[in-house]
mmCIF file of C-alpha atoms in Angstrom:
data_model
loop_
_atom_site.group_PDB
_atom_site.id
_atom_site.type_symbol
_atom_site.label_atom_id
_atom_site.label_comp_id
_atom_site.label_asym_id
_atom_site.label_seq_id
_atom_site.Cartn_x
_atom_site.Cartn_y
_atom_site.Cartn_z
ATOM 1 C CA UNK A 1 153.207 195.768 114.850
ATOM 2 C CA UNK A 2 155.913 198.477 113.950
ATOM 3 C CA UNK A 3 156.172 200.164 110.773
ATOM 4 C CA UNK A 4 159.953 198.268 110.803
ATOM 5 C CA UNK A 5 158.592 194.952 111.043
ATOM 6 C CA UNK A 6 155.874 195.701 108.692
ATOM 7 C CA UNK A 7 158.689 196.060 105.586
ATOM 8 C CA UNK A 8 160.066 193.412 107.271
ATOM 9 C CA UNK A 9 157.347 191.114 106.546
ATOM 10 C CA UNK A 10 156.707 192.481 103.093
ATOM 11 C CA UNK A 11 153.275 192.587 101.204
ATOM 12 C CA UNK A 12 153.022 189.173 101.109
ATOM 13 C CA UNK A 13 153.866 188.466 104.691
ATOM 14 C CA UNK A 14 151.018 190.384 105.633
ATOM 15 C CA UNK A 15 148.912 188.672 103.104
ATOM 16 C CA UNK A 16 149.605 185.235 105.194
ATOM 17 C CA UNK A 17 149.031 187.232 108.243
ATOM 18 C CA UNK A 18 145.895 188.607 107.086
ATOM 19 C CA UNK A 19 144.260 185.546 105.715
ATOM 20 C CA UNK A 20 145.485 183.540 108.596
ATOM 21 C CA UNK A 21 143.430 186.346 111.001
ATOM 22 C CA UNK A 22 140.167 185.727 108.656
ATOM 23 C CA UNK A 23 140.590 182.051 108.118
ATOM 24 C CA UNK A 24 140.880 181.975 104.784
ATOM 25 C CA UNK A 25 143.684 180.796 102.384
ATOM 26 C CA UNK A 26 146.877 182.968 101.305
ATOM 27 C CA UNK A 27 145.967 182.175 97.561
ATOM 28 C CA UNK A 28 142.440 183.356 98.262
ATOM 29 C CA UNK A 29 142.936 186.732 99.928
ATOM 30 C CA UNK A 30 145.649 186.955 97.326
ATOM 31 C CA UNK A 31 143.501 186.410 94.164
ATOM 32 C CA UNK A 32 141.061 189.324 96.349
ATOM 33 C CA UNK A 33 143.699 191.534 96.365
ATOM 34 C CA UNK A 34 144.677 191.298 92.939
ATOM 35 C CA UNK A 35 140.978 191.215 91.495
ATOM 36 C CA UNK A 36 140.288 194.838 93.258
ATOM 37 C CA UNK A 37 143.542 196.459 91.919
ATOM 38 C CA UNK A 38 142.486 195.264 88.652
ATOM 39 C CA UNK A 39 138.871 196.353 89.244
ATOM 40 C CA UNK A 40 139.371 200.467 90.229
ATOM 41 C CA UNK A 41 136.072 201.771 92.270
ATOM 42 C CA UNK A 42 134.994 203.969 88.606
ATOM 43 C CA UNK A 43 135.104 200.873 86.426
ATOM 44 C CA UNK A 44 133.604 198.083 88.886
ATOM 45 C CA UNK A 45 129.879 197.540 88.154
ATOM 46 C CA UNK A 46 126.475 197.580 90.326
ATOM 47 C CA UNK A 47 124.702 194.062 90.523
ATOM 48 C CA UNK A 48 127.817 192.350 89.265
ATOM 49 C CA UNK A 49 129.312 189.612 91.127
ATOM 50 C CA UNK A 50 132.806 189.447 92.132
ATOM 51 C CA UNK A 51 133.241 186.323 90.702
ATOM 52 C CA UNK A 52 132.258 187.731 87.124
ATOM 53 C CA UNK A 53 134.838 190.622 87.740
ATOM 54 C CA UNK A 54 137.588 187.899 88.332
ATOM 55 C CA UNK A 55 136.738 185.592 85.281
ATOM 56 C CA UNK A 56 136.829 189.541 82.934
ATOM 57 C CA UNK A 57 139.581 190.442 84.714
ATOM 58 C CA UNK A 58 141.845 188.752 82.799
ATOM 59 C CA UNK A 59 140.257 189.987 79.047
ATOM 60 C CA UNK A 60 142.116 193.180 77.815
ATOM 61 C CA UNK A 61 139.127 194.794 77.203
ATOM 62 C CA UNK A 62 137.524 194.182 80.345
ATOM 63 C CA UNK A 63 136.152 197.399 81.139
ATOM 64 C CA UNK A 64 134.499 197.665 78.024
ATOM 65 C CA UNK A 65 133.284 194.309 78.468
ATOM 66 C CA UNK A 66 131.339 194.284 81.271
ATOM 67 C CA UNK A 67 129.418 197.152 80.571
ATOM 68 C CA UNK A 68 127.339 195.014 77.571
ATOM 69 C CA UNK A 69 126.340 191.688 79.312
ATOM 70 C CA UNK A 70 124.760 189.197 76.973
ATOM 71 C CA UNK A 71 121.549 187.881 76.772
ATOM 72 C CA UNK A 72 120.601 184.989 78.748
ATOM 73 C CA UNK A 73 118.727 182.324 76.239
ATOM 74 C CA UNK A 74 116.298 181.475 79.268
ATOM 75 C CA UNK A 75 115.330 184.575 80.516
ATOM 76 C CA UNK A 76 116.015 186.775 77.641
ATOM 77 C CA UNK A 77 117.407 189.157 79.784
ATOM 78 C CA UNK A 78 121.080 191.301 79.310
ATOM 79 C CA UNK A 79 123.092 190.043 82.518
ATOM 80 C CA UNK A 80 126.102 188.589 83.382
ATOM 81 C CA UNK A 81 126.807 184.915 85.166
ATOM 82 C CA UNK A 82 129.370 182.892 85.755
ATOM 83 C CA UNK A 83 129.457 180.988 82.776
ATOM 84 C CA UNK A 84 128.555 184.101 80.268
ATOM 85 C CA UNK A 85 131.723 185.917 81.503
ATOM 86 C CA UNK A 86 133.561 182.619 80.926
ATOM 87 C CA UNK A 87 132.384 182.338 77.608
ATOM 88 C CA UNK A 88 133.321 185.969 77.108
ATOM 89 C CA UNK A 89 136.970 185.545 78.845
ATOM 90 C CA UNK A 90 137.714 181.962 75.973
ATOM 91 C CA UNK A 91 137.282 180.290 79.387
ATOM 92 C CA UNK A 92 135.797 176.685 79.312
ATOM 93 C CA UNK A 93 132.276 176.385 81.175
ATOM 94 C CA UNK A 94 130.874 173.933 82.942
ATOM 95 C CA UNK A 95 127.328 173.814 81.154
ATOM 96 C CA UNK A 96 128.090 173.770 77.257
ATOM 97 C CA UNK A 97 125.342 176.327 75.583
ATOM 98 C CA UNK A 98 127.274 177.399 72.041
ATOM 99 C CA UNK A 99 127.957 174.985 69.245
ATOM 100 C CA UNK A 100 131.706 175.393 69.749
ATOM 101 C CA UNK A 101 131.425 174.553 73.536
ATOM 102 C CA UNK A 102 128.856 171.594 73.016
ATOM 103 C CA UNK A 103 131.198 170.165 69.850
ATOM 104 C CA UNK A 104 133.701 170.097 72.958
ATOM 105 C CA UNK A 105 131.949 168.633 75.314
ATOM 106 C CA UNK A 106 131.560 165.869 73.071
ATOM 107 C CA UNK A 107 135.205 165.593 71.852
ATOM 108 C CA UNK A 108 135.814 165.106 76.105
ATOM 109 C CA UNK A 109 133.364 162.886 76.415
ATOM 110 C CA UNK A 110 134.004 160.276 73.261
ATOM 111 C CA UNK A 111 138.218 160.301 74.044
ATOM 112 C CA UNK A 112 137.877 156.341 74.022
ATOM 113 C CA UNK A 113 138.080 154.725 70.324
ATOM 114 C CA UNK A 114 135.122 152.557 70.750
ATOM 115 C CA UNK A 115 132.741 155.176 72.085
ATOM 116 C CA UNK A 116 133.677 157.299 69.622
ATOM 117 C CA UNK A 117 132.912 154.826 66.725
ATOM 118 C CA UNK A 118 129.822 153.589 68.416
ATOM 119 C CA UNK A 119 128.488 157.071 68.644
ATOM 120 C CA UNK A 120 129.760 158.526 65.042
ATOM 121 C CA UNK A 121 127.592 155.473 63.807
ATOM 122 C CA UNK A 122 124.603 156.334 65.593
ATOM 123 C CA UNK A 123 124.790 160.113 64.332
ATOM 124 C CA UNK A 124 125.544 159.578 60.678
ATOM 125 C CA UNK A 125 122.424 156.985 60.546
ATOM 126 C CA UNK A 126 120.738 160.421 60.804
ATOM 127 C CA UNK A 127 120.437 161.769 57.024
ATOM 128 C CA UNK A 128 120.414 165.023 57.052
ATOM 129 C CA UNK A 129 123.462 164.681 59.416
ATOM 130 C CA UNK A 130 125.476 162.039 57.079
ATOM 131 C CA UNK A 131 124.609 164.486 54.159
ATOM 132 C CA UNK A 132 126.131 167.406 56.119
ATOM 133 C CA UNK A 133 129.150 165.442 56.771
ATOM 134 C CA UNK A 134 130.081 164.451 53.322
ATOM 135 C CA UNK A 135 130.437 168.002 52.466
ATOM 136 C CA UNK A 136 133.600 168.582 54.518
ATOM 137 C CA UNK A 137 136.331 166.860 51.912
ATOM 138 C CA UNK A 138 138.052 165.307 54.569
ATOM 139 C CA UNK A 139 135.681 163.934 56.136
ATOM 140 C CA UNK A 140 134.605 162.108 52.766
ATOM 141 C CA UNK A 141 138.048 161.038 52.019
ATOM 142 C CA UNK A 142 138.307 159.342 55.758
ATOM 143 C CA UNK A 143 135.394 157.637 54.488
ATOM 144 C CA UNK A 144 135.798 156.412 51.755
ATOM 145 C CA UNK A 145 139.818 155.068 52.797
ATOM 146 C CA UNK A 146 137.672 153.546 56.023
ATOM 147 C CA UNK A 147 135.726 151.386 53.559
ATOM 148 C CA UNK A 148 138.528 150.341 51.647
ATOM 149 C CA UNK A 149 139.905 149.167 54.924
ATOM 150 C CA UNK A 150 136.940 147.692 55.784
ATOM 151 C CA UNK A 151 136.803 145.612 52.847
ATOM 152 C CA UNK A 152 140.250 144.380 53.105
ATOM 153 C CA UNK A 153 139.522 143.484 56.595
ATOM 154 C CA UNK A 154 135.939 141.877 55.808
ATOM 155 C CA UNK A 155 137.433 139.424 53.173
ATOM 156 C CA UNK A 156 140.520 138.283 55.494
ATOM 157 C CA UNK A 157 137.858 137.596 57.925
ATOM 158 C CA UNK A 158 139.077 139.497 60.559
ATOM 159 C CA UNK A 159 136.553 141.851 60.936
ATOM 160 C CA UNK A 160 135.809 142.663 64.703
ATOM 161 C CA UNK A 161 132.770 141.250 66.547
ATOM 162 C CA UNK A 162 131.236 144.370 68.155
ATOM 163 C CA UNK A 163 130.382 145.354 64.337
ATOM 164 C CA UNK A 164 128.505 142.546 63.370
ATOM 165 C CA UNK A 165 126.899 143.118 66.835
ATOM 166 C CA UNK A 166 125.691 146.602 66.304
ATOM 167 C CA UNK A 167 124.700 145.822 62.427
ATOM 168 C CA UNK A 168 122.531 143.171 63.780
ATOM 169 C CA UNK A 169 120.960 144.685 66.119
ATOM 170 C CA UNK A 170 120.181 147.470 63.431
ATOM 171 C CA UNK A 171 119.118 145.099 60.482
ATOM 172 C CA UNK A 172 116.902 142.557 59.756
ATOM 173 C CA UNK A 173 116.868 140.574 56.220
ATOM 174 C CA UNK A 174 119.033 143.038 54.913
ATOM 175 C CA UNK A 175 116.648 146.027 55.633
ATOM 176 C CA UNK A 176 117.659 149.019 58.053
ATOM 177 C CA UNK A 177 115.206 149.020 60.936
ATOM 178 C CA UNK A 178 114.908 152.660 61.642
ATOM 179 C CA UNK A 179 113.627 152.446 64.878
ATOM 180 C CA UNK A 180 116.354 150.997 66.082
ATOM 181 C CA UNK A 181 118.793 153.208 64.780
ATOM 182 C CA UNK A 182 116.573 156.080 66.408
ATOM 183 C CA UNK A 183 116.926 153.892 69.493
ATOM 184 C CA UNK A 184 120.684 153.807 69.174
ATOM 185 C CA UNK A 185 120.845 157.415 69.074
ATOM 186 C CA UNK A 186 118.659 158.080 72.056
ATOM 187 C CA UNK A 187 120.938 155.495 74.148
ATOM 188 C CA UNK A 188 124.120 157.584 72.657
ATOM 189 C CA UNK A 189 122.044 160.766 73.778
ATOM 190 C CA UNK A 190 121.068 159.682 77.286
ATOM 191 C CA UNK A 191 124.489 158.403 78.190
ATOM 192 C CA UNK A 192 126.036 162.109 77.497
ATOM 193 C CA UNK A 193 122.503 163.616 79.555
ATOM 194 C CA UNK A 194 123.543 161.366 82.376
ATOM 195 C CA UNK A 195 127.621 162.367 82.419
ATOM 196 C CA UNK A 196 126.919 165.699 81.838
ATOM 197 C CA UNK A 197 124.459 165.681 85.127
ATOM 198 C CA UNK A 198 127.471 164.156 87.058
ATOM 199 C CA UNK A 199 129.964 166.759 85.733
ATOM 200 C CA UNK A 200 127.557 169.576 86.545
ATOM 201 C CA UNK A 201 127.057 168.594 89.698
ATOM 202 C CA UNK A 202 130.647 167.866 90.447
ATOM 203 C CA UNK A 203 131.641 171.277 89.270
ATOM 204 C CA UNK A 204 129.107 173.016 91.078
ATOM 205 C CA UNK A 205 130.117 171.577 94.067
ATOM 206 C CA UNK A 206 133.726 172.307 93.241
ATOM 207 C CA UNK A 207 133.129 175.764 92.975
ATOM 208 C CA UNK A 208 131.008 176.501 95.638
ATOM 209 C CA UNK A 209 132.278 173.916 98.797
ATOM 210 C CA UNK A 210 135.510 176.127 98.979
ATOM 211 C CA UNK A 211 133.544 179.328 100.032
ATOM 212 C CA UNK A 212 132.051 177.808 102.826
ATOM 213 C CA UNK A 213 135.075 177.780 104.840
ATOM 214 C CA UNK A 214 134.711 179.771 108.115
ATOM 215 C CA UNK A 215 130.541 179.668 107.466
ATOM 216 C CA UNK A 216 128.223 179.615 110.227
ATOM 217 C CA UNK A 217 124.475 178.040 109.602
ATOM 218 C CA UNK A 218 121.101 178.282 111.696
ATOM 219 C CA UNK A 219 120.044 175.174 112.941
ATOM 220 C CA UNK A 220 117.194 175.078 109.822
ATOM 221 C CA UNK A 221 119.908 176.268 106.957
ATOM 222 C CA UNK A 222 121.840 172.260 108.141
ATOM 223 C CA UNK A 223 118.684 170.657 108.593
ATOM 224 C CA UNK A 224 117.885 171.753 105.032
ATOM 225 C CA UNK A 225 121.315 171.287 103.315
ATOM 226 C CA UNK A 226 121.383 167.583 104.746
ATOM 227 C CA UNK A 227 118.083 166.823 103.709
ATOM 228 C CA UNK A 228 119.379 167.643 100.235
ATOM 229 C CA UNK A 229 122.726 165.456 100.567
ATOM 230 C CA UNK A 230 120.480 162.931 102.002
ATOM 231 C CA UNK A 231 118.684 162.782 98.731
ATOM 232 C CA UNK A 232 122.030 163.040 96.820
ATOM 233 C CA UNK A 233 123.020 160.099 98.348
ATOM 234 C CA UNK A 234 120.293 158.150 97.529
ATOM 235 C CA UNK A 235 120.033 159.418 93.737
ATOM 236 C CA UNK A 236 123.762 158.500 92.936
ATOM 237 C CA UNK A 237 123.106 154.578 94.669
ATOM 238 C CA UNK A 238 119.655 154.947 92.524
ATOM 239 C CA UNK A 239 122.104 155.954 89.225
ATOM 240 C CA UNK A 240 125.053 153.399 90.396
ATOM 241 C CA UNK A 241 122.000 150.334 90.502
ATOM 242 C CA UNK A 242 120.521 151.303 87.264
ATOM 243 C CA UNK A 243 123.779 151.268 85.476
ATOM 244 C CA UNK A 244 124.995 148.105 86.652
ATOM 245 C CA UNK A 245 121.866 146.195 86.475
ATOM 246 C CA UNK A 246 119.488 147.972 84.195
ATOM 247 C CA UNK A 247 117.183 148.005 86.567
ATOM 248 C CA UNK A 248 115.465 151.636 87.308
ATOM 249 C CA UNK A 249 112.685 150.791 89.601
ATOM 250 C CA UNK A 250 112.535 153.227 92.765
ATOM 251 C CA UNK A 251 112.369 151.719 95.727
ATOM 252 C CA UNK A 252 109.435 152.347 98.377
ATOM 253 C CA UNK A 253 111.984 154.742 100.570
ATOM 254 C CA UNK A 254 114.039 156.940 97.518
ATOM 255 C CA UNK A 255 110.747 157.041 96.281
ATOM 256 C CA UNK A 256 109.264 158.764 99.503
ATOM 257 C CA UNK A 257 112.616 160.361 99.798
ATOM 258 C CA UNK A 258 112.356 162.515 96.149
ATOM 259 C CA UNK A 259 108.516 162.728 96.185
ATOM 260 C CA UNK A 260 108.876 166.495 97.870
ATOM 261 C CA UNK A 261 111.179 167.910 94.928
#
């Protein structure tokens, strides 16, 4: 190609033409392109992936940045991952670790009315976290309209079912039964284990699927990865059963299946 036709084409002509040659998308070798002029040879760092210098990019002290990672709560080691930088960057993450980020997660996850209510009643049957909540003013004055509401409603009689329901279920001869409200909590608590397992997985897979494009594996690397889907399969039917019917028994095959994990 001649110099002509190459200002012809313009940067981002040759950015199609380029990425086309590789196999890999415009907006891809594009974000590449733009993550290395950001990222000058002096101020890129050793043992740092790429994809933490494209999540700091962004930060306008990113230079500075990188050069403290934090400490990981597992290890206990100073290093940078995916999630840490986007913590650092205000980015959300896909595994909630700080208060702000799990208080979040929750808000996301309790957007319906009634799963909200249902699980704001299971949490402030724990004392030390209904005593924590009365402290915020607002939170007390929500209250205490709520039960003026709630009055009005219980003498008109129109008072919805589901209440009664979970009151029930919680009482006996007018006496709290505490185990069940620490079984209502645990329920509350497994449901958000089990969507945050689907979410992580999801966004793993979300992340990582689109850098496999152009990838060659050995024969052994596919064997392996299927063997694994295989298994994935099998879980989520295992997860789709047990929520339906309730009924969490493993089968003699997913049972053979997941005994090698």
């Amino acid at each position: 190609m001649s110099l002509g036709e190459d200002d012809k084409l313009g940067v981002e002509g040759l950015l199609h033409l380029f990425a086309e040659a590789i196999g890999l998308s415009f907006h891809t070798v594009r974000t590449y392109r733009w993550v290395a002029a950001r990222w000058p040879k002096d101020q890129r760092q050793d043992g740092v992936s790429f994809e933490v210098h494209r999540i700091l990019a962004s930060a306008p002290d990113a230079y500075e940045l990188i050069q403290h990672p934090p400490v990981d709560e597992r290890t206990g080691e100073s290093r940078w991952s995916g999630d840490a930088a986007k913590r650092a960057a205000g980015w959300p993450t896909a595994t909630p670790v700080t208060v702000a980020e799990k208080v979040e997660a929750i808000r996301d996850l309790a957007q319906d009315e009634q799963v909200a209510a249902l699980v704001a009643c299971d949490l402030l049957h724990r004392p030390e976290v209904a005593f924590r909540a009365m402290r915020d003013p607002q939170a007390r004055e929500l209250v205490n309209q709520a039960q003026f509401d709630q009055a009005e409603l219980t003498e008109e009689g129109e008072e919805e079912d589901w209440w009664y329901e979970s009151d029930a279920e919680q009482e006996q001869d007018g006496v709290v039964d505490p185990v069940a409200i620490v079984r209502g909590f645990h329920r509350a608590m497994e449901f958000t284990d089990l969507i945050e397992v689907c979410q992580g997985f999801v966004a793993g897979a979300s992340r990582l699927v689109p850098k496999l494009r152009g990838r060659e594996f050995s024969e052994s690397q596919l064997s392996l990865v299927l063997r694994h889907l295989e298994k994935i399969r099998a879980t989520a039917d295992w997860i789709e059963t047990a929520v339906s019917t309730g009924k969490v028994d493993l089968d003699e095959a997913l049972a053979e299946l997941l005994r090698d994990q």
